[in-house]
mmCIF file of C-alpha atoms in Angstrom:
data_model
loop_
_atom_site.group_PDB
_atom_site.id
_atom_site.type_symbol
_atom_site.label_atom_id
_atom_site.label_comp_id
_atom_site.label_asym_id
_atom_site.label_seq_id
_atom_site.Cartn_x
_atom_site.Cartn_y
_atom_site.Cartn_z
ATOM 1 C CA MET T 1 29.584 3.596 -46.003
ATOM 2 C CA SER T 2 30.878 6.048 -48.930
ATOM 3 C CA GLU T 3 27.882 8.005 -51.229
ATOM 4 C CA GLU T 4 29.240 5.834 -54.024
ATOM 5 C CA LEU T 5 28.875 2.774 -52.376
ATOM 6 C CA GLY T 6 25.713 3.564 -51.276
ATOM 7 C CA THR T 7 23.894 3.768 -54.582
ATOM 8 C CA THR T 8 25.244 1.005 -55.707
ATOM 9 C CA GLN T 9 24.045 -1.228 -53.007
ATOM 10 C CA MET T 10 20.182 0.523 -53.243
ATOM 11 C CA LEU T 11 20.595 -1.406 -56.842
ATOM 12 C CA LEU T 12 21.863 -4.506 -55.941
ATOM 13 C CA ASP T 13 18.907 -4.492 -53.159
ATOM 14 C CA LEU T 14 16.401 -3.590 -55.844
ATOM 15 C CA LEU T 15 17.589 -7.024 -57.788
ATOM 16 C CA ASN T 16 17.912 -8.877 -55.073
ATOM 17 C CA LEU T 17 14.292 -10.073 -55.279
ATOM 18 C CA ASP T 18 12.153 -12.291 -52.579
ATOM 19 C CA GLY T 19 10.891 -15.689 -53.567
ATOM 20 C CA ASP T 20 11.714 -19.148 -55.392
ATOM 21 C CA ASP T 21 10.177 -21.092 -57.631
ATOM 22 C CA HIS T 22 7.969 -22.877 -55.147
ATOM 23 C CA ALA T 23 5.505 -20.074 -55.036
ATOM 24 C CA ARG T 24 4.018 -21.486 -57.937
ATOM 25 C CA THR T 25 0.864 -21.431 -59.597
ATOM 26 C CA ASP T 26 1.475 -20.962 -63.636
ATOM 27 C CA GLU T 27 4.478 -18.321 -62.695
ATOM 28 C CA ASP T 28 7.081 -18.536 -60.314
ATOM 29 C CA ILE T 29 6.283 -15.461 -57.791
ATOM 30 C CA PHE T 30 8.850 -12.726 -56.806
ATOM 31 C CA VAL T 31 8.616 -9.860 -54.876
ATOM 32 C CA GLY T 32 10.360 -6.434 -55.236
ATOM 33 C CA HIS T 33 10.995 -3.412 -53.611
ATOM 34 C CA THR T 34 11.563 0.254 -54.375
ATOM 35 C CA PRO T 35 13.775 2.310 -52.483
ATOM 36 C CA SER T 36 12.746 5.274 -51.595
ATOM 37 C CA HIS T 37 12.960 8.474 -54.231
ATOM 38 C CA THR T 38 10.443 11.720 -55.067
ATOM 39 C CA PHE T 39 8.739 10.731 -57.806
ATOM 40 C CA GLY T 40 5.143 9.735 -57.521
ATOM 41 C CA ARG T 41 5.615 6.605 -59.958
ATOM 42 C CA VAL T 42 8.165 3.760 -60.215
ATOM 43 C CA PHE T 43 11.254 4.455 -62.256
ATOM 44 C CA GLY T 44 10.615 2.176 -65.847
ATOM 45 C CA GLY T 45 14.397 0.929 -65.504
ATOM 46 C CA GLN T 46 13.742 -0.374 -62.230
ATOM 47 C CA VAL T 47 10.416 -2.558 -63.315
ATOM 48 C CA LEU T 48 12.923 -3.663 -66.561
ATOM 49 C CA ALA T 49 15.961 -4.314 -64.611
ATOM 50 C CA GLN T 50 13.642 -6.910 -61.502
ATOM 51 C CA SER T 51 11.622 -8.444 -63.988
ATOM 52 C CA VAL T 52 14.762 -9.220 -65.728
ATOM 53 C CA VAL T 53 16.097 -10.828 -62.687
ATOM 54 C CA ALA T 54 12.807 -12.682 -61.854
ATOM 55 C CA ALA T 55 13.021 -13.940 -65.254
ATOM 56 C CA THR T 56 16.696 -14.922 -65.071
ATOM 57 C CA ARG T 57 16.014 -17.272 -61.915
ATOM 58 C CA THR T 58 13.552 -19.802 -63.923
ATOM 59 C CA VAL T 59 16.628 -20.703 -66.659
ATOM 60 C CA GLU T 60 19.516 -22.530 -66.659
ATOM 61 C CA PRO T 61 22.483 -20.318 -65.084
ATOM 62 C CA SER T 62 24.297 -20.932 -68.544
ATOM 63 C CA ARG T 63 21.847 -19.664 -70.534
ATOM 64 C CA ALA T 64 22.203 -15.732 -70.645
ATOM 65 C CA VAL T 65 19.444 -13.107 -71.512
ATOM 66 C CA HIS T 66 19.871 -11.710 -75.017
ATOM 67 C CA SER T 67 16.508 -9.429 -75.114
ATOM 68 C CA LEU T 68 13.229 -8.215 -74.263
ATOM 69 C CA HIS T 69 10.389 -6.539 -75.219
ATOM 70 C CA GLY T 70 8.394 -5.042 -73.015
ATOM 71 C CA TYR T 71 4.959 -2.718 -72.407
ATOM 72 C CA PHE T 72 4.644 -0.439 -69.840
ATOM 73 C CA LEU T 73 0.579 -0.743 -68.919
ATOM 74 C CA ARG T 74 0.542 1.268 -65.410
ATOM 75 C CA PRO T 75 2.495 3.435 -63.518
ATOM 76 C CA GLY T 76 3.910 2.080 -61.094
ATOM 77 C CA ASP T 77 3.352 3.103 -57.386
ATOM 78 C CA PRO T 78 6.396 3.591 -55.594
ATOM 79 C CA SER T 79 4.757 3.181 -51.608
ATOM 80 C CA GLN T 80 4.115 -0.505 -52.955
ATOM 81 C CA ASN T 81 5.929 -3.980 -52.923
ATOM 82 C CA ILE T 82 5.800 -5.060 -57.247
ATOM 83 C CA THR T 83 4.741 -8.812 -57.696
ATOM 84 C CA PHE T 84 6.380 -10.122 -60.365
ATOM 85 C CA GLY T 85 4.803 -13.332 -62.011
ATOM 86 C CA VAL T 86 7.375 -15.700 -64.526
ATOM 87 C CA GLN T 87 5.317 -17.906 -67.389
ATOM 88 C CA ARG T 88 7.938 -20.382 -68.355
ATOM 89 C CA LEU T 89 7.038 -20.249 -71.977
ATOM 90 C CA ARG T 90 9.444 -22.570 -73.607
ATOM 91 C CA ASP T 91 12.634 -24.452 -73.129
ATOM 92 C CA GLY T 92 14.216 -25.506 -76.049
ATOM 93 C CA ARG T 93 17.895 -26.918 -77.019
ATOM 94 C CA SER T 94 19.518 -23.650 -76.828
ATOM 95 C CA PHE T 95 16.795 -21.087 -76.255
ATOM 96 C CA SER T 96 14.568 -20.437 -73.257
ATOM 97 C CA ALA T 97 11.224 -17.878 -73.549
ATOM 98 C CA ARG T 98 9.741 -16.452 -70.192
ATOM 99 C CA ARG T 99 6.826 -14.259 -69.689
ATOM 100 C CA VAL T 100 7.179 -12.056 -67.021
ATOM 101 C CA HIS T 101 3.962 -9.814 -66.251
ATOM 102 C CA ALA T 102 5.186 -6.989 -63.140
ATOM 103 C CA TYR T 103 1.965 -6.823 -60.192
ATOM 104 C CA GLN T 104 0.933 -4.197 -57.946
ATOM 105 C CA ASN T 105 -2.948 -4.443 -56.624
ATOM 106 C CA GLY T 106 -3.418 -7.187 -58.814
ATOM 107 C CA GLU T 107 -3.042 -5.714 -62.168
ATOM 108 C CA PRO T 108 -0.042 -5.915 -64.412
ATOM 109 C CA ILE T 109 1.930 -2.733 -64.702
ATOM 110 C CA LEU T 110 4.490 -4.327 -67.199
ATOM 111 C CA SER T 111 4.624 -7.029 -69.701
ATOM 112 C CA MET T 112 7.395 -8.175 -71.327
ATOM 113 C CA ILE T 113 8.739 -11.849 -73.011
ATOM 114 C CA THR T 114 12.389 -12.551 -72.873
ATOM 115 C CA SER T 115 14.335 -14.917 -73.977
ATOM 116 C CA PHE T 116 17.614 -16.361 -73.190
ATOM 117 C CA GLN T 117 20.659 -18.880 -75.280
ATOM 118 C CA GLU T 118 23.054 -21.346 -74.269
ATOM 119 C CA PRO T 119 26.436 -19.605 -75.422
ATOM 120 C CA ALA T 120 27.398 -20.227 -79.331
ATOM 121 C CA GLN T 121 29.396 -19.684 -81.957
ATOM 122 C CA GLY T 122 29.013 -18.142 -84.996
ATOM 123 C CA ILE T 123 29.529 -15.377 -87.725
ATOM 124 C CA GLU T 124 30.114 -11.665 -85.990
ATOM 125 C CA HIS T 125 30.139 -8.078 -86.853
ATOM 126 C CA HIS T 126 28.968 -4.833 -85.380
ATOM 127 C CA ASP T 127 28.353 -1.140 -86.725
ATOM 128 C CA PRO T 128 31.774 0.725 -85.432
ATOM 129 C CA LEU T 129 32.320 3.833 -82.696
ATOM 130 C CA PRO T 130 30.232 6.333 -84.658
ATOM 131 C CA ILE T 131 31.640 9.251 -82.736
ATOM 132 C CA SER T 132 34.607 10.328 -80.853
ATOM 133 C CA ALA T 133 34.178 10.925 -77.869
ATOM 134 C CA PRO T 134 36.698 12.712 -74.748
ATOM 135 C CA ASP T 135 37.542 10.324 -72.315
ATOM 136 C CA PRO T 136 34.594 10.423 -69.053
ATOM 137 C CA GLU T 137 37.206 11.020 -66.700
ATOM 138 C CA THR T 138 37.762 14.619 -68.691
ATOM 139 C CA LEU T 139 33.542 15.271 -68.115
ATOM 140 C CA PRO T 140 31.237 16.958 -65.422
ATOM 141 C CA THR T 141 29.974 14.705 -63.191
ATOM 142 C CA THR T 142 25.718 14.926 -62.870
ATOM 143 C CA ALA T 143 26.422 16.452 -59.284
ATOM 144 C CA GLU T 144 28.960 19.131 -60.648
ATOM 145 C CA LEU T 145 26.198 20.495 -63.314
ATOM 146 C CA ILE T 146 22.890 20.357 -60.965
ATOM 147 C CA GLY T 147 24.370 19.359 -57.280
ATOM 148 C CA HIS T 148 24.016 23.340 -56.340
ATOM 149 C CA ILE T 149 20.542 23.149 -56.782
ATOM 150 C CA ASP T 150 18.019 22.777 -53.773
ATOM 151 C CA HIS T 151 15.377 20.890 -55.259
ATOM 152 C CA PRO T 152 14.227 16.999 -54.445
ATOM 153 C CA VAL T 153 14.372 15.834 -57.808
ATOM 154 C CA ALA T 154 17.891 17.946 -58.636
ATOM 155 C CA ARG T 155 19.393 15.917 -55.738
ATOM 156 C CA GLU T 156 18.628 12.968 -56.331
ATOM 157 C CA TRP T 157 19.751 12.398 -59.753
ATOM 158 C CA ALA T 158 22.971 14.524 -58.613
ATOM 159 C CA TYR T 159 23.488 12.788 -55.467
ATOM 160 C CA GLN T 160 21.153 9.235 -55.623
ATOM 161 C CA ARG T 161 21.728 7.459 -58.641
ATOM 162 C CA PRO T 162 23.608 4.615 -58.739
ATOM 163 C CA PHE T 163 24.724 5.048 -62.203
ATOM 164 C CA ASP T 164 27.647 8.111 -62.640
ATOM 165 C CA VAL T 165 26.167 9.492 -65.551
ATOM 166 C CA ARG T 166 28.677 12.295 -67.822
ATOM 167 C CA HIS T 167 26.962 14.031 -70.478
ATOM 168 C CA VAL T 168 29.445 14.041 -74.000
ATOM 169 C CA THR T 169 26.416 16.788 -75.727
ATOM 170 C CA ASP T 170 25.084 19.177 -73.643
ATOM 171 C CA ALA T 171 22.905 18.238 -70.924
ATOM 172 C CA ILE T 172 19.218 19.627 -70.996
ATOM 173 C CA TYR T 173 18.228 19.058 -67.161
ATOM 174 C CA LEU T 174 18.154 22.848 -67.051
ATOM 175 C CA PRO T 175 16.782 25.820 -69.520
ATOM 176 C CA HIS T 176 20.374 27.195 -71.689
ATOM 177 C CA LYS T 177 20.524 27.451 -75.736
ATOM 178 C CA PHE T 178 21.946 24.568 -77.222
ATOM 179 C CA GLU T 179 22.459 23.033 -81.014
ATOM 180 C CA LYS T 180 18.622 21.167 -81.993
ATOM 181 C CA SER T 181 19.938 17.646 -82.708
ATOM 182 C CA PRO T 182 17.793 14.764 -82.301
ATOM 183 C CA GLU T 183 20.832 12.627 -80.751
ATOM 184 C CA ALA T 184 22.775 12.180 -77.067
ATOM 185 C CA VAL T 185 25.530 11.053 -75.785
ATOM 186 C CA VAL T 186 26.686 10.322 -72.206
ATOM 187 C CA TRP T 187 29.302 7.823 -70.878
ATOM 188 C CA LEU T 188 27.020 5.743 -67.501
ATOM 189 C CA ARG T 189 28.862 3.545 -64.764
ATOM 190 C CA THR T 190 27.748 1.890 -61.663
ATOM 191 C CA THR T 191 29.078 4.444 -58.808
ATOM 192 C CA ALA T 192 30.850 1.524 -57.199
ATOM 193 C CA LYS T 193 31.855 -2.223 -58.481
ATOM 194 C CA LEU T 194 29.729 -4.899 -59.075
ATOM 195 C CA PRO T 195 29.885 -9.044 -57.744
ATOM 196 C CA ASP T 196 31.436 -10.517 -60.913
ATOM 197 C CA ASP T 197 27.581 -12.348 -62.039
ATOM 198 C CA PRO T 198 27.215 -11.313 -65.649
ATOM 199 C CA ALA T 199 23.666 -11.877 -65.303
ATOM 200 C CA LEU T 200 24.092 -9.046 -62.672
ATOM 201 C CA HIS T 201 25.307 -6.432 -65.003
ATOM 202 C CA ARG T 202 22.662 -7.587 -67.833
ATOM 203 C CA ALA T 203 20.284 -6.696 -65.722
ATOM 204 C CA ALA T 204 22.410 -3.043 -64.555
ATOM 205 C CA LEU T 205 22.660 -2.324 -68.018
ATOM 206 C CA ALA T 206 18.510 -2.455 -68.335
ATOM 207 C CA TYR T 207 18.119 -0.632 -65.452
ATOM 208 C CA ALA T 208 20.374 2.718 -66.751
ATOM 209 C CA SER T 209 18.868 1.688 -70.193
ATOM 210 C CA ASP T 210 15.747 3.736 -68.831
ATOM 211 C CA TYR T 211 17.706 6.826 -68.074
ATOM 212 C CA MET T 212 17.085 9.271 -71.475
ATOM 213 C CA LEU T 213 16.427 7.607 -74.064
ATOM 214 C CA LEU T 214 13.694 10.439 -75.295
ATOM 215 C CA GLU T 215 16.307 12.936 -75.166
ATOM 216 C CA PRO T 216 16.842 12.813 -78.179
ATOM 217 C CA VAL T 217 13.067 13.443 -78.940
ATOM 218 C CA LEU T 218 13.306 16.803 -76.398
ATOM 219 C CA ARG T 219 16.678 17.887 -78.180
ATOM 220 C CA ALA T 220 15.801 17.794 -81.512
ATOM 221 C CA HIS T 221 13.038 19.908 -80.177
ATOM 222 C CA GLY T 222 15.227 22.400 -78.053
ATOM 223 C CA LYS T 223 13.268 21.318 -75.381
ATOM 224 C CA THR T 224 14.471 20.492 -71.652
ATOM 225 C CA TRP T 225 13.475 17.830 -68.354
ATOM 226 C CA VAL T 226 12.517 21.423 -67.026
ATOM 227 C CA HIS T 227 9.849 22.676 -69.848
ATOM 228 C CA PRO T 228 6.932 24.221 -68.231
ATOM 229 C CA GLY T 229 4.449 21.722 -68.445
ATOM 230 C CA LEU T 230 6.489 18.614 -70.058
ATOM 231 C CA SER T 231 4.417 15.367 -69.753
ATOM 232 C CA VAL T 232 6.832 12.244 -70.686
ATOM 233 C CA ALA T 233 6.431 8.605 -70.125
ATOM 234 C CA SER T 234 7.613 5.600 -71.060
ATOM 235 C CA LEU T 235 5.367 2.758 -73.790
ATOM 236 C CA ASP T 236 7.693 0.331 -74.686
ATOM 237 C CA HIS T 237 10.914 -0.761 -74.350
ATOM 238 C CA ALA T 238 13.130 -3.365 -76.376
ATOM 239 C CA MET T 239 16.705 -4.626 -75.673
ATOM 240 C CA TRP T 240 19.088 -6.452 -76.846
ATOM 241 C CA TRP T 241 22.484 -7.879 -75.428
ATOM 242 C CA HIS T 242 25.263 -8.912 -78.021
ATOM 243 C CA ARG T 243 28.019 -9.169 -76.087
ATOM 244 C CA ASP T 244 29.990 -9.780 -72.485
ATOM 245 C CA PHE T 245 30.374 -6.472 -70.707
ATOM 246 C CA ARG T 246 30.578 -5.085 -67.182
ATOM 247 C CA ALA T 247 27.625 -3.083 -66.131
ATOM 248 C CA ASP T 248 30.430 -0.975 -63.627
ATOM 249 C CA GLU T 249 32.999 -0.149 -66.324
ATOM 250 C CA TRP T 250 32.566 3.116 -68.541
ATOM 251 C CA LEU T 251 29.727 2.512 -71.433
ATOM 252 C CA LEU T 252 28.878 5.169 -74.103
ATOM 253 C CA TYR T 253 25.682 5.377 -74.375
ATOM 254 C CA VAL T 254 24.550 6.866 -78.334
ATOM 255 C CA LEU T 255 21.201 8.093 -78.691
ATOM 256 C CA HIS T 256 19.078 9.213 -81.676
ATOM 257 C CA SER T 257 15.591 10.074 -82.232
ATOM 258 C CA PRO T 258 14.458 8.585 -85.836
ATOM 259 C CA SER T 259 10.868 10.097 -85.742
ATOM 260 C CA ALA T 260 8.317 12.053 -83.044
ATOM 261 C CA SER T 261 4.582 12.108 -83.897
ATOM 262 C CA SER T 262 1.161 11.970 -82.684
ATOM 263 C CA ALA T 263 2.395 12.956 -79.398
ATOM 264 C CA ARG T 264 4.855 10.200 -79.266
ATOM 265 C CA GLY T 265 9.049 9.930 -80.021
ATOM 266 C CA LEU T 266 10.832 7.020 -80.684
ATOM 267 C CA GLY T 267 14.209 6.595 -79.346
ATOM 268 C CA THR T 268 16.925 4.521 -79.955
ATOM 269 C CA GLY T 269 20.406 3.935 -78.502
ATOM 270 C CA GLN T 270 24.131 1.626 -78.585
ATOM 271 C CA PHE T 271 26.343 1.022 -75.439
ATOM 272 C CA TYR T 272 29.861 0.396 -76.721
ATOM 273 C CA ASP T 273 32.401 -0.351 -74.500
ATOM 274 C CA ARG T 274 35.792 1.945 -74.011
ATOM 275 C CA GLU T 275 37.684 -0.269 -77.199
ATOM 276 C CA GLY T 276 34.722 0.431 -79.348
ATOM 277 C CA THR T 277 32.548 -2.960 -79.702
ATOM 278 C CA LEU T 278 28.709 -2.631 -79.552
ATOM 279 C CA VAL T 279 27.712 -4.533 -76.686
ATOM 280 C CA ALA T 280 23.949 -4.125 -76.344
ATOM 281 C CA THR T 281 21.206 -2.328 -78.638
ATOM 282 C CA VAL T 282 17.947 -0.216 -77.315
ATOM 283 C CA ALA T 283 14.742 1.193 -78.647
ATOM 284 C CA GLN T 284 11.851 2.672 -76.854
ATOM 285 C CA GLU T 285 8.614 4.438 -77.610
ATOM 286 C CA GLY T 286 7.418 7.251 -74.609
ATOM 287 C CA MET T 287 4.423 9.690 -74.837
ATOM 288 C CA VAL T 288 5.846 13.446 -75.173
ATOM 289 C CA ARG T 289 3.449 15.743 -74.339
ATOM 290 C CA LEU T 290 3.572 19.660 -74.414
ATOM 291 C CA PRO T 291 0.994 22.208 -73.141
ATOM 292 C CA GLU T 292 2.173 24.067 -76.425
ATOM 293 C CA ASP T 293 1.052 20.895 -78.891
ATOM 294 C CA SER T 294 -2.477 21.374 -77.093
ATOM 295 C CA LEU T 295 -3.173 25.150 -78.215
#
């Protein structure tokens, strides 16, 4: 199996939850697995995506997820499975609402509410693409940027992520001089083709949305991901899916940080397809602590 197929298969495996609606109390119960990695906690995008899959499996197939609002409550332990409890809050004529708790050791590590909708016709508009970006094929891969570094985190980011990420703005993996700006732009897509199920593509994008939402917070202050003593953790996450798309085709992720204060930074992002259509919007607040802040 090629490296690209292998990382995409890893994504498909973690989105293939165990369980069905026969395992119930007041919740539908599912179990998710975590692939091995070098970090001491579960990637937040994984828990988001698995929670979306769990909730999706309790609604009619015609109803697509259109929004989520969640809080990361505890770091996830990558050595343990995650249990997902889905509570069916409401099924109306057009919308369904679900509450999802992701549990480890009997405690929630994520609490989220999602909403689903039947297809509908209505008025339409969207923000135009705000920049003119070079084609992704002309930009270096993450492997080309940091794949030469003999460090487990660098090698994981370069070769084991299920998404091909290519920076339009300067990448901030390593220390270097770059323009301080609360903006970041990347192209991304899965490393190989996904099945045609639109629900799977929406869950996959929830996974990828957590990759770099806080990067503009760091860029605004000239910091990189390897700044000594940096501590970053996602606190909450919101996402709105506007239109259908494919996560295995290039999407432009346009990111901005409107504010940082009290050791918290806010990041927002918009996903556009190659035709310039806005397909999803995200927002996240995270803890961002630097050792010099306590001096």
